Coordinates of C-alpha atoms and ligand atoms in Angstrom, one line a residue:
M240 CA 47.0 -11.2 6.1
K241 CA 46.2 -8.5 8.6
K242 CA 43.1 -9.1 10.7
L243 CA 40.7 -6.3 9.9
N244 CA 38.3 -6.9 12.6
L245 CA 35.4 -7.0 10.1
G246 CA 33.5 -9.6 12.1
N247 CA 33.6 -7.7 15.3
G248 CA 32.6 -4.5 13.4
A249 CA 29.6 -6.2 11.9
L250 CA 28.6 -7.6 15.2
V251 CA 28.9 -4.3 17.0
G252 CA 27.2 -2.6 14.0
A253 CA 24.3 -5.0 14.5
L254 CA 24.2 -4.5 18.3
L255 CA 24.1 -0.8 17.9
T256 CA 21.8 -0.5 14.8
A257 CA 19.0 -2.6 16.4
P258 CA 18.5 -0.2 19.3
L259 CA 18.9 2.7 17.0
I260 CA 15.9 1.4 15.0
G261 CA 14.0 0.6 18.1
V262 CA 14.4 4.1 19.6
M263 CA 13.6 5.8 16.2
Y264 CA 10.5 3.7 15.9
L265 CA 9.4 4.6 19.4
A266 CA 9.9 8.3 18.8
A267 CA 8.0 8.0 15.5
Q268 CA 5.0 6.6 17.3
V269 CA 5.2 8.9 20.3
A270 CA 6.1 12.2 18.6
G271 CA 5.8 11.6 14.9
L272 CA 9.5 12.0 14.4
P273 CA 11.0 10.4 11.3
F274 CA 11.4 6.7 11.0
V275 CA 14.5 6.5 8.7
P276 CA 14.1 2.9 7.5
F277 CA 10.7 3.7 5.9
D278 CA 12.0 6.9 4.4
L279 CA 15.0 5.1 2.9
F280 CA 12.7 2.4 1.5
D281 CA 10.2 4.9 0.1
W282 CA 13.0 6.8 -1.5
L283 CA 14.6 3.8 -3.1
T284 CA 11.3 2.5 -4.5
R285 CA 10.8 6.0 -6.1
V286 CA 14.3 6.3 -7.7
L287 CA 15.1 2.7 -8.6
P288 CA 14.2 1.7 -12.2
G289 CA 10.5 0.7 -12.6
P290 CA 11.2 -2.8 -13.9
L291 CA 13.3 -3.6 -10.9
I292 CA 10.6 -2.4 -8.6
T293 CA 7.9 -4.3 -10.3
F294 CA 10.1 -7.4 -10.3
G295 CA 10.6 -7.0 -6.6
I296 CA 6.8 -6.5 -6.0
D297 CA 6.0 -9.5 -8.1
L298 CA 8.5 -11.6 -6.3
M299 CA 7.1 -10.5 -3.0
I300 CA 3.5 -11.2 -4.0
D301 CA 4.4 -14.6 -5.5
T302 CA 6.1 -15.5 -2.3
M303 CA 3.0 -14.4 -0.3
L304 CA 0.6 -16.3 -2.5
W305 CA 2.9 -19.3 -2.2
L306 CA 2.9 -19.0 1.5
G307 CA -0.9 -18.7 1.4
A308 CA -1.0 -15.2 2.9
S309 CA -3.6 -12.6 1.9
V310 CA -1.9 -10.1 -0.4
A311 CA -4.2 -7.3 0.7
D312 CA -3.3 -7.9 4.4
T313 CA 0.3 -8.7 4.3
A314 CA 1.9 -6.7 1.4
K315 CA 2.6 -3.6 3.5
T316 CA 3.9 -5.6 6.5
A317 CA 6.3 -7.4 4.2
E318 CA 7.5 -4.1 2.8
Q319 CA 7.9 -2.6 6.3
I320 CA 10.0 -5.6 7.4
M321 CA 12.1 -5.3 4.3
A322 CA 12.6 -1.6 5.0
V323 CA 13.8 -2.3 8.5
L324 CA 16.1 -5.2 7.4
Q325 CA 17.6 -3.0 4.7
F326 CA 18.5 -0.3 7.2
F327 CA 19.8 -2.8 9.7
V328 CA 22.1 -4.4 7.1
G329 CA 23.3 -0.9 6.3
G330 CA 24.2 -0.4 9.9
V331 CA 26.0 -3.8 10.1
I332 CA 28.0 -2.9 7.0
A333 CA 28.9 0.5 8.3
G334 CA 30.1 -1.1 11.5
A335 CA 32.3 -3.5 9.6
I336 CA 33.7 -0.8 7.4
F337 CA 34.5 1.4 10.5
F338 CA 36.3 -1.4 12.2
G339 CA 38.1 -2.3 9.0
V340 CA 39.3 1.2 8.2
V341 CA 40.3 2.1 11.7
T342 CA 42.3 -1.1 11.9
A343 CA 43.9 -0.9 8.5
R344 CA 44.8 2.8 8.8
K345 CA 45.8 2.5 12.5
I346 CA 43.4 5.4 13.2
K347 CA 42.8 6.2 16.8
S348 CA 39.2 5.3 17.6
D349 CA 38.4 8.3 19.7
F350 CA 35.7 10.9 20.1
I351 CA 36.5 12.4 16.7
A352 CA 36.4 9.1 14.9
G353 CA 33.0 8.5 16.5
I354 CA 31.7 11.9 15.2
V355 CA 33.1 11.3 11.8
I356 CA 31.4 7.9 11.4
A357 CA 28.2 9.2 12.8
A358 CA 28.3 12.0 10.3
L359 CA 29.2 9.8 7.4
F360 CA 26.5 7.3 8.2
G361 CA 23.8 9.6 9.6
M362 CA 24.0 12.7 7.4
P363 CA 22.7 11.1 4.2
F364 CA 19.7 9.7 6.2
I365 CA 18.9 12.9 7.9
T366 CA 18.9 14.7 4.5
L367 CA 16.8 11.9 3.0
S368 CA 14.2 12.0 5.8
L369 CA 13.9 15.7 5.5
A370 CA 13.5 15.5 1.8
V371 CA 11.1 12.7 1.3
G372 CA 9.9 11.9 4.8
Q373 CA 6.3 12.5 6.0
S374 CA 7.1 13.8 9.5
T375 CA 5.2 16.9 10.3
V376 CA 7.5 17.8 13.2
P377 CA 9.5 21.1 12.5
P378 CA 12.6 20.2 10.5
L379 CA 15.0 21.7 13.0
L380 CA 13.7 19.3 15.6
Q381 CA 13.9 16.4 13.2
I382 CA 17.5 17.3 12.5
L383 CA 18.4 17.6 16.2
W384 CA 16.8 14.4 17.1
L385 CA 18.3 12.3 14.3
A386 CA 21.7 13.9 14.8
L387 CA 21.6 13.0 18.4
L388 CA 20.7 9.4 17.7
F389 CA 23.4 8.9 15.0
L390 CA 25.9 10.6 17.2
A391 CA 25.2 8.2 20.0
W392 CA 25.5 5.4 17.5
G393 CA 28.8 6.6 16.2
L394 CA 30.3 7.3 19.6
A395 CA 29.2 3.9 20.9
L396 CA 30.8 2.3 17.8
S397 CA 34.2 4.0 18.4
L398 CA 34.0 3.2 22.1
A399 CA 33.3 -0.4 21.3
Y400 CA 36.2 -0.6 19.0
R401 CA 38.5 0.6 21.8
R402 CA 37.1 -1.9 24.2
L403 CA 37.4 -4.8 21.7
T404 CA 40.7 -4.2 20.1
P405 CA 43.8 -5.3 22.0
V406 CA 46.2 -2.5 22.7
E407 CA 49.5 -2.8 20.8
P408 CA 51.5 -5.8 22.0
E409 CA 54.5 -3.7 23.2
A410 CA 52.2 -1.7 25.5
T411 CA 50.8 -4.8 27.3
A412 CA 53.8 -6.5 28.6
G413 CA 52.1 -9.5 27.1
T414 CA 52.0 -12.3 29.7
D415 CA 49.5 -15.0 29.0
E416 CA 47.7 -14.0 32.1
T417 CA 47.1 -10.4 31.0
R418 CA 46.0 -11.5 27.6
S419 CA 43.4 -13.9 29.0
V420 CA 42.2 -11.2 31.3
E421 CA 41.8 -9.0 28.3
R422 CA 39.9 -11.6 26.4
M423 CA 37.6 -12.0 29.4
N424 CA 37.1 -8.2 29.5
R425 CA 36.3 -8.2 25.8
R426 CA 33.8 -11.0 26.2
Q427 CA 32.2 -9.4 29.1
F428 CA 31.9 -6.1 27.2
L429 CA 30.2 -7.8 24.3
V430 CA 27.8 -9.6 26.6
R431 CA 26.9 -6.3 28.3
L432 CA 26.6 -4.5 25.0
G433 CA 24.4 -7.3 23.7
A434 CA 22.2 -7.1 26.8
A435 CA 21.9 -3.3 26.6
S436 CA 21.1 -3.6 22.9
A437 CA 18.4 -6.2 23.5
V438 CA 16.8 -4.2 26.3
I439 CA 16.7 -1.0 24.3
T440 CA 15.6 -2.6 21.1
V441 CA 12.8 -4.6 22.7
A442 CA 11.6 -1.7 24.8
G443 CA 11.7 0.7 21.9
A444 CA 10.1 -1.6 19.4
G445 CA 7.7 -3.1 21.9
V446 CA 6.3 0.2 23.3
G447 CA 6.3 1.6 19.8
A448 CA 4.3 -1.4 18.6
V449 CA 1.8 -1.1 21.4
L450 CA 1.3 2.6 20.6
A451 CA 1.0 1.8 16.9
R452 CA -1.5 -0.9 17.7
T453 CA -3.5 1.4 19.9
E454 CA -3.6 4.0 17.2
Q455 CA -4.6 1.4 14.6
R456 CA -7.4 0.2 17.0
R457 CA -8.6 3.8 17.4
Q458 CA -8.8 4.1 13.6
E459 CA -10.5 0.8 13.2
Q460 CA -13.0 1.6 15.9
A461 CA -13.8 4.8 14.1
L462 CA -14.3 2.8 10.9
E463 CA -16.4 0.2 12.8
D464 CA -18.5 3.0 14.2
S465 CA -19.1 4.2 10.7
A466 CA -19.8 0.6 9.6
A467 CA -22.3 0.3 12.5
H468 CA -23.8 3.5 11.3
Q469 CA -24.0 2.1 7.8
A470 CA -25.6 -1.0 9.0
E471 CA -28.2 0.8 11.1
T472 CA -29.2 3.3 8.5
G473 CA -28.6 0.6 5.9
D474 CA -32.1 -0.8 6.1
A475 CA -33.8 2.5 6.1
L476 CA -31.7 3.9 3.3
S477 CA -31.8 0.4 1.8
F478 CA -29.5 -0.7 -1.0
P479 CA -31.1 -0.2 -4.4
N480 CA -31.1 -4.0 -4.9
A481 CA -32.5 -4.8 -1.5
N482 CA -35.5 -6.6 -2.9
D483 CA -33.6 -8.7 -5.5
P484 CA -34.7 -12.3 -5.1
V485 CA -31.3 -13.7 -6.1
M486 CA -29.6 -14.2 -2.8
T487 CA -25.8 -14.3 -2.3
A488 CA -24.4 -17.9 -2.0
P489 CA -23.1 -18.4 1.5
G490 CA -19.3 -17.7 1.6
T491 CA -19.4 -15.0 -1.2
R492 CA -17.6 -11.8 -0.2
P493 CA -19.9 -9.1 1.1
E494 CA -21.6 -7.2 -1.7
Y495 CA -20.8 -3.9 0.1
T496 CA -17.3 -4.0 1.5
P497 CA -16.9 -3.0 5.2
I498 CA -14.4 -0.1 5.0
K499 CA -12.0 -1.7 7.4
D500 CA -11.7 -4.7 5.0
H501 CA -11.3 -2.6 1.9
Y502 CA -7.9 -3.2 0.3
Q503 CA -5.4 -0.3 0.3
V504 CA -2.6 0.3 -2.1
F505 CA -0.1 3.2 -1.8
I506 CA 3.4 3.8 -2.9
R507 CA 4.9 4.6 0.5
T508 CA 5.5 2.3 3.5
E509 CA 2.7 4.1 5.4
P510 CA -0.4 6.0 4.4
T511 CA 0.0 9.7 4.0
E512 CA -1.6 11.9 6.6
I513 CA -2.9 15.3 5.5
D514 CA -4.3 17.9 7.9
G515 CA -7.7 18.6 6.5
A516 CA -8.1 22.0 8.2
G517 CA -4.9 23.4 6.6
W518 CA -5.5 21.7 3.3
V519 CA -6.4 23.7 0.2
L520 CA -6.7 22.5 -3.4
P521 CA -5.1 24.8 -5.9
I522 CA -6.5 24.5 -9.5
T523 CA -4.1 26.4 -11.7
G524 CA -2.4 26.5 -15.1
M525 CA -4.3 27.1 -18.3
V526 CA -7.4 28.6 -16.7
D527 CA -9.0 32.0 -16.6
N528 CA -10.1 31.7 -13.0
P529 CA -7.6 29.8 -10.9
L530 CA -9.1 28.5 -7.6
M531 CA -8.0 27.6 -4.1
L532 CA -10.6 25.3 -2.7
T533 CA -10.9 24.3 0.9
L534 CA -12.6 21.0 1.8
D535 CA -15.7 22.9 2.9
D536 CA -15.7 24.8 -0.4
I537 CA -15.8 21.6 -2.3
K538 CA -18.5 20.1 -0.1
D539 CA -20.7 23.3 -0.1
K540 CA -20.2 24.9 -3.4
Y541 CA -21.1 22.0 -5.7
E542 CA -23.9 19.5 -5.8
A543 CA -22.9 16.3 -4.1
R544 CA -23.1 13.0 -6.1
D545 CA -23.3 9.5 -4.5
Q546 CA -22.2 6.5 -6.5
Y547 CA -21.7 2.9 -5.6
V548 CA -18.2 2.1 -6.9
T549 CA -16.1 -1.0 -7.2
I550 CA -12.4 -0.2 -7.5
S551 CA -9.6 -2.7 -8.2
C552 CA -5.9 -2.8 -8.6
I553 CA -4.3 -3.6 -11.9
S554 CA -1.6 -5.5 -10.1
G555 CA -4.0 -8.1 -8.8
R556 CA -4.2 -11.7 -10.3
V557 CA -7.5 -13.1 -11.4
G558 CA -9.5 -13.6 -8.1
T559 CA -7.4 -10.9 -6.3
S560 CA -8.4 -9.5 -2.9
L561 CA -7.3 -6.1 -4.2
I562 CA -10.9 -5.1 -5.1
G563 CA -13.7 -3.5 -3.0
T564 CA -17.0 -1.8 -3.2
T565 CA -18.4 1.1 -1.3
Q566 CA -20.4 4.3 -1.7
W567 CA -18.3 7.3 -3.0
T568 CA -19.5 10.9 -2.5
G569 CA -18.0 13.8 -4.3
V570 CA -18.6 16.5 -6.9
S571 CA -18.5 16.2 -10.7
L572 CA -15.2 17.4 -12.1
Q573 CA -17.1 19.0 -15.0
K574 CA -18.7 21.4 -12.6
V575 CA -15.4 22.4 -11.0
L576 CA -13.7 22.8 -14.3
A577 CA -16.6 25.0 -15.5
E578 CA -15.9 27.3 -12.7
V579 CA -12.1 27.6 -13.3
Q580 CA -12.8 28.3 -17.0
V581 CA -10.3 26.0 -18.7
R582 CA -8.8 27.6 -21.8
P583 CA -9.5 26.0 -25.1
E584 CA -5.9 25.0 -25.8
A585 CA -5.7 23.0 -22.6
R586 CA -5.8 19.2 -22.9
Y587 CA -4.9 17.5 -19.6
L588 CA -5.0 17.7 -15.9
H589 CA -1.9 16.9 -13.9
I590 CA -2.9 15.7 -10.6
N591 CA -0.4 15.7 -7.7
S592 CA -0.6 13.9 -4.4
G593 CA 0.8 14.4 -1.0
D594 CA 2.8 11.2 -1.2
G595 CA 4.6 12.1 -4.4
F596 CA 2.2 10.2 -6.6
Y597 CA 0.8 11.8 -9.8
E598 CA -1.4 11.1 -12.8
T599 CA -2.6 12.8 -15.9
V600 CA -6.2 12.9 -16.9
D601 CA -7.4 13.8 -20.4
L602 CA -9.8 16.7 -20.5
D603 CA -11.8 15.0 -23.3
L604 CA -12.4 12.0 -21.0
I605 CA -13.8 14.4 -18.3
A606 CA -15.9 16.3 -20.8
A607 CA -17.5 13.0 -21.9
D608 CA -18.3 11.7 -18.5
E609 CA -20.0 13.7 -15.8
R610 CA -19.6 10.9 -13.3
I611 CA -15.9 11.6 -13.0
M612 CA -15.6 13.2 -9.6
L613 CA -13.5 14.7 -7.0
C614 CA -14.5 12.5 -4.1
Y615 CA -14.3 13.4 -0.4
A616 CA -16.4 10.7 1.3
W617 CA -16.7 7.0 1.5
D618 CA -19.7 5.3 3.0
G619 CA -21.0 8.7 4.1
H620 CA -17.9 9.8 6.0
D621 CA -14.8 11.7 5.3
L622 CA -12.3 9.5 3.4
P623 CA -10.3 7.3 5.8
V624 CA -6.6 8.3 5.9
G625 CA -5.5 5.2 4.1
H626 CA -8.0 5.8 1.3
G627 CA -6.9 9.3 0.5
F628 CA -8.2 11.9 2.9
P629 CA -9.2 14.6 2.1
L630 CA -9.7 14.2 -1.6
R631 CA -9.3 11.6 -4.4
I632 CA -10.6 11.3 -7.9
W633 CA -12.9 8.7 -9.3
I634 CA -12.7 7.7 -12.9
P635 CA -15.2 4.9 -13.9
D636 CA -13.8 1.9 -15.7
R637 CA -10.2 2.5 -14.9
Y638 CA -8.0 0.6 -12.5
G639 CA -6.9 2.3 -9.3
M640 CA -3.5 3.3 -10.6
K641 CA -5.1 6.0 -12.7
Q642 CA -7.0 7.5 -9.7
P643 CA -4.9 9.6 -7.3
K644 CA -5.7 9.8 -3.6
W645 CA -4.4 12.5 -1.2
I646 CA -4.8 15.1 -4.0
T647 CA -2.8 18.3 -3.2
G648 CA -2.9 20.1 -6.6
I649 CA -4.4 20.1 -10.0
E650 CA -2.7 21.8 -12.9
V651 CA -4.5 22.4 -16.2
T652 CA -2.0 22.0 -19.1
D653 CA -1.6 21.2 -22.8
E654 CA 1.4 18.8 -22.1
Y655 CA 1.0 15.1 -21.7
K656 CA 3.0 13.5 -18.9
E657 CA 3.1 9.8 -17.9
G658 CA 1.6 9.0 -14.6
Y659 CA 3.5 7.4 -11.7
W660 CA 2.8 3.8 -12.7
V661 CA 2.7 4.5 -16.4
E662 CA 6.3 5.6 -16.1
R663 CA 6.9 2.3 -14.5
N664 CA 5.6 0.4 -17.5
W665 CA 2.0 -0.2 -16.6
D666 CA -0.8 0.5 -19.1
E667 CA -1.4 4.1 -20.1
V668 CA -5.2 3.7 -20.3
A669 CA -5.6 1.0 -17.6
Q670 CA -9.2 0.2 -18.5
V671 CA -10.6 -2.5 -16.3
K672 CA -10.4 -6.0 -17.7
T673 CA -13.6 -7.9 -17.4
T674 CA -13.2 -10.9 -15.0
S675 CA -15.3 -13.3 -13.1
V676 CA -14.4 -15.0 -9.9
I677 CA -15.6 -18.0 -7.8
D678 CA -15.7 -17.1 -4.1
T679 CA -17.4 -20.1 -2.7
V680 CA -18.6 -23.6 -3.3
A681 CA -20.9 -23.8 -0.3
V682 CA -20.7 -27.5 0.6
N683 CA -22.1 -26.7 4.1
A684 CA -25.1 -25.0 2.8
V685 CA -26.6 -27.7 0.6
I686 CA -30.2 -27.1 -0.5
E687 CA -32.4 -30.1 -0.5
N688 CA -34.9 -29.9 -3.3
G689 CA -37.0 -33.0 -2.9
E690 CA -34.8 -35.8 -4.2
Q691 CA -32.2 -33.4 -5.5
K692 CA -29.4 -31.7 -3.6
L693 CA -28.0 -28.4 -4.8
V694 CA -24.7 -26.8 -3.8
P695 CA -24.7 -23.0 -4.0
V696 CA -21.7 -21.8 -6.0
G697 CA -21.1 -18.0 -6.1
G698 CA -18.9 -15.1 -6.6
I699 CA -18.4 -11.8 -8.5
A700 CA -18.0 -10.5 -12.0
F701 CA -16.7 -7.0 -12.8
S702 CA -16.4 -5.1 -16.0
G703 CA -15.7 -1.5 -14.8
D704 CA -18.8 0.3 -16.1
R705 CA -19.7 -2.0 -19.0
G706 CA -22.2 -4.2 -17.1
I707 CA -22.4 -8.0 -16.9
S708 CA -25.0 -9.7 -19.0
Q709 CA -24.1 -13.3 -18.4
V710 CA -22.1 -15.5 -16.0
E711 CA -21.5 -19.2 -16.7
V712 CA -20.1 -22.0 -14.6
R713 CA -18.8 -25.4 -15.6
V714 CA -17.8 -28.3 -13.5
D715 CA -15.0 -30.7 -14.4
G716 CA -14.8 -29.3 -17.9
G717 CA -18.4 -30.1 -18.7
D718 CA -21.0 -27.8 -20.4
W719 CA -21.2 -24.2 -19.4
Q720 CA -24.2 -23.6 -17.2
E721 CA -25.9 -20.2 -16.8
A722 CA -25.7 -18.6 -13.4
K723 CA -28.2 -16.2 -11.9
L724 CA -27.2 -12.6 -11.6
R725 CA -28.1 -10.4 -8.6
S726 CA -28.8 -6.9 -9.8
P727 CA -25.7 -4.8 -8.8
L728 CA -25.6 -1.8 -6.5
S729 CA -24.9 0.4 -9.5
E730 CA -23.7 0.2 -13.1
T731 CA -20.1 0.7 -11.7
T732 CA -20.0 -2.1 -9.2
W733 CA -19.3 -5.8 -9.4
V734 CA -22.2 -8.1 -10.0
I735 CA -22.9 -11.0 -7.6
W736 CA -23.7 -14.3 -9.3
R737 CA -24.9 -17.6 -8.0
Y738 CA -25.3 -21.1 -9.5
D739 CA -26.9 -23.9 -7.7
W740 CA -25.0 -27.0 -8.7
P741 CA -26.6 -30.5 -8.7
F742 CA -24.6 -32.3 -6.0
A743 CA -22.2 -35.1 -7.0
E744 CA -19.7 -36.6 -4.6
G745 CA -16.0 -36.4 -5.3
E746 CA -13.3 -33.9 -6.2
H747 CA -14.4 -31.3 -8.6
T748 CA -13.0 -28.3 -10.5
F749 CA -15.3 -25.4 -10.9
E750 CA -14.7 -22.7 -13.5
V751 CA -16.4 -19.4 -14.3
R752 CA -16.6 -17.0 -17.2
C753 CA -18.8 -13.9 -18.0
A754 CA -19.9 -11.5 -20.7
E755 CA -20.2 -7.8 -20.6
G756 CA -23.5 -5.9 -20.9
D757 CA -23.4 -5.9 -24.7
G758 CA -22.5 -9.6 -24.9
T759 CA -18.7 -9.1 -25.4
P760 CA -17.2 -12.2 -23.7
Q761 CA -14.5 -11.8 -21.1
I762 CA -11.0 -12.7 -22.2
E763 CA -10.6 -16.4 -21.4
E764 CA -6.8 -16.6 -22.1
T765 CA -4.6 -16.2 -19.2
H766 CA -2.6 -13.0 -19.1
A767 CA -0.4 -11.8 -16.3
N768 CA -1.3 -8.6 -14.5
R769 CA 1.3 -6.6 -16.3
P770 CA 1.1 -4.4 -18.2
S771 CA -2.7 -4.1 -18.6
G772 CA -4.4 -6.2 -15.9
A773 CA -4.8 -9.9 -15.5
T774 CA -7.3 -12.0 -17.5
G775 CA -8.2 -15.7 -17.6
I776 CA -10.7 -18.2 -16.3
D777 CA -10.9 -18.5 -12.5
S778 CA -11.0 -22.0 -11.3
Y779 CA -11.8 -23.5 -7.9
E780 CA -11.2 -27.0 -6.5
E781 CA -13.5 -28.6 -4.0
S782 CA -14.0 -32.1 -2.8
I783 CA -17.5 -33.0 -1.6
Ligands
LIG1033 N1 -1.7 9.4 -4.0 C1 -1.8 8.1 -4.4 N2 -2.9 7.7 -5.0 C2 -3.1 6.4 -5.3 C3 -2.1 5.5 -5.1 C4 -0.9 5.9 -4.4 O1 0.0 5.1 -4.2 N3 -0.8 7.2 -4.1 N4 -2.3 4.2 -5.5 C5 -3.2 3.9 -6.6 C6 -3.5 2.5 -6.7 S1 -2.3 1.6 -7.5 C7 -4.7 2.0 -6.3 S2 -5.1 0.4 -6.7 C8 -5.7 2.8 -5.6 C9 -6.1 2.1 -4.4 O2 -7.1 2.8 -3.7 P1 -7.5 2.3 -2.2 O3 -6.2 2.2 -1.4 O4 -8.4 3.3 -1.6 O5 -8.2 0.9 -2.3 O6 -5.2 4.0 -5.3 C10 -4.5 4.7 -6.3 N5 -4.3 6.0 -5.9
LIG1034 MO1 -3.2 -0.4 -7.9

């Protein structure tokens, strides 16, 4: 069997693709140039069949839960790592194929061969990045930059082939000595290539990571400043339930989520950045008065509404961290639609987003609920980039998947179209499933009540906009005991509950269930998240 050099090809592919990724990453951080691995990953997740994607996401989340990692914190990082690995493997395979084909076909590995492999490997990626990528650098510059990188990669590959493949035996008079010198040279070349590869990769990825971290810090600082602002004005402005005597059990999540801790979910590997100054919202289709609204138009023309809102993700398990509460500010969609004069035959809004996400909203739903709003601020400030700047919709009692962020266009139509996640087999309505969760069994905050010791147990219950009338806790399968409810920030936020449990030493299992405002009990049977949102009793083990 002829030796095809596949191993060498894969090795060189690896040694060249790693620095390629490093340099691309650096340029993405420095100049906003495309980072191809993320674009490839984003594109694949968009075009691959929904069931495969959801299977992949489930697998990833199960792995993270198994590893004990926070889903809200690590999901994106895991995706980004997968994206980089995927591209890296692509480069390794391309290297192996190049070596194999050149060897098998006895092609001369010269300049031309380098250009050809660069084009074959690079062109699809350049096309892809231009088509689906988020870089705001002028396309011509993107093309030039990527072409240059892939060209360097291809030429290095062809050069490496020449250095690593022994010349035809007849050409080297073939003494043992010359052969061993050649082997030495080859080894030396590989060592040098490896060293250069490591230096460039580490420098590129390292400096890139520092820049990315700096930018992240800047954004977090901005959020922290706003959080500080919130805390300062918080007392004066005072939450509507500030005087409620039911205090949160120590260890319960904050009732009002600091924005920097609010979960984020988006379909791409990175949040979508929209330039607010250049942004306009077209509202078109079956209307008599189409509008192009700037952000200032939306803020100035219509009456602002503030609403404390809890939003959660349908893909969370019971007890998920993919849920958060803050104050949303925006304008009633009814008011905006009144101005565009929707024609009577229209039935839906198609909402499109800057990241390629889309959803359909029924006009009857909007007509029935003036709270549905186009929202431009969270916690009194412009929406953070990751949460949909400059505009997102809020629909009470629906999971996040029905509520587009980064809105770029609204079309009024009489045609139904499935939304992004509906197309991928998630529930069409996605009404919030009522659930209750134990956050804490506060063994370090025992209350001494004369002879009796009480352990505060606490958490949240959430029912969309249907209220919570009762929360009950039981320990070790005993009788259900009624917990105290703290009045919520609004009728559309979670409810904080608390139960002071009479202390008993040992290992215990705590369980919680709740009922909606009208007494409807939560679903106690365990159902997985898909397709309609997870249900079941949350339980919590603690030894005391
Ligand atoms: N444009 C856009 N909007 C989107 C999404 C998205 O990927 N793109 N994800 C949705 C999902 S699944 C959820 S749970 C919420 C999350 O909102 P948050 O990131 O502000 O918490 O945004 C929704 N809106
Ligand atoms: Mo979601």
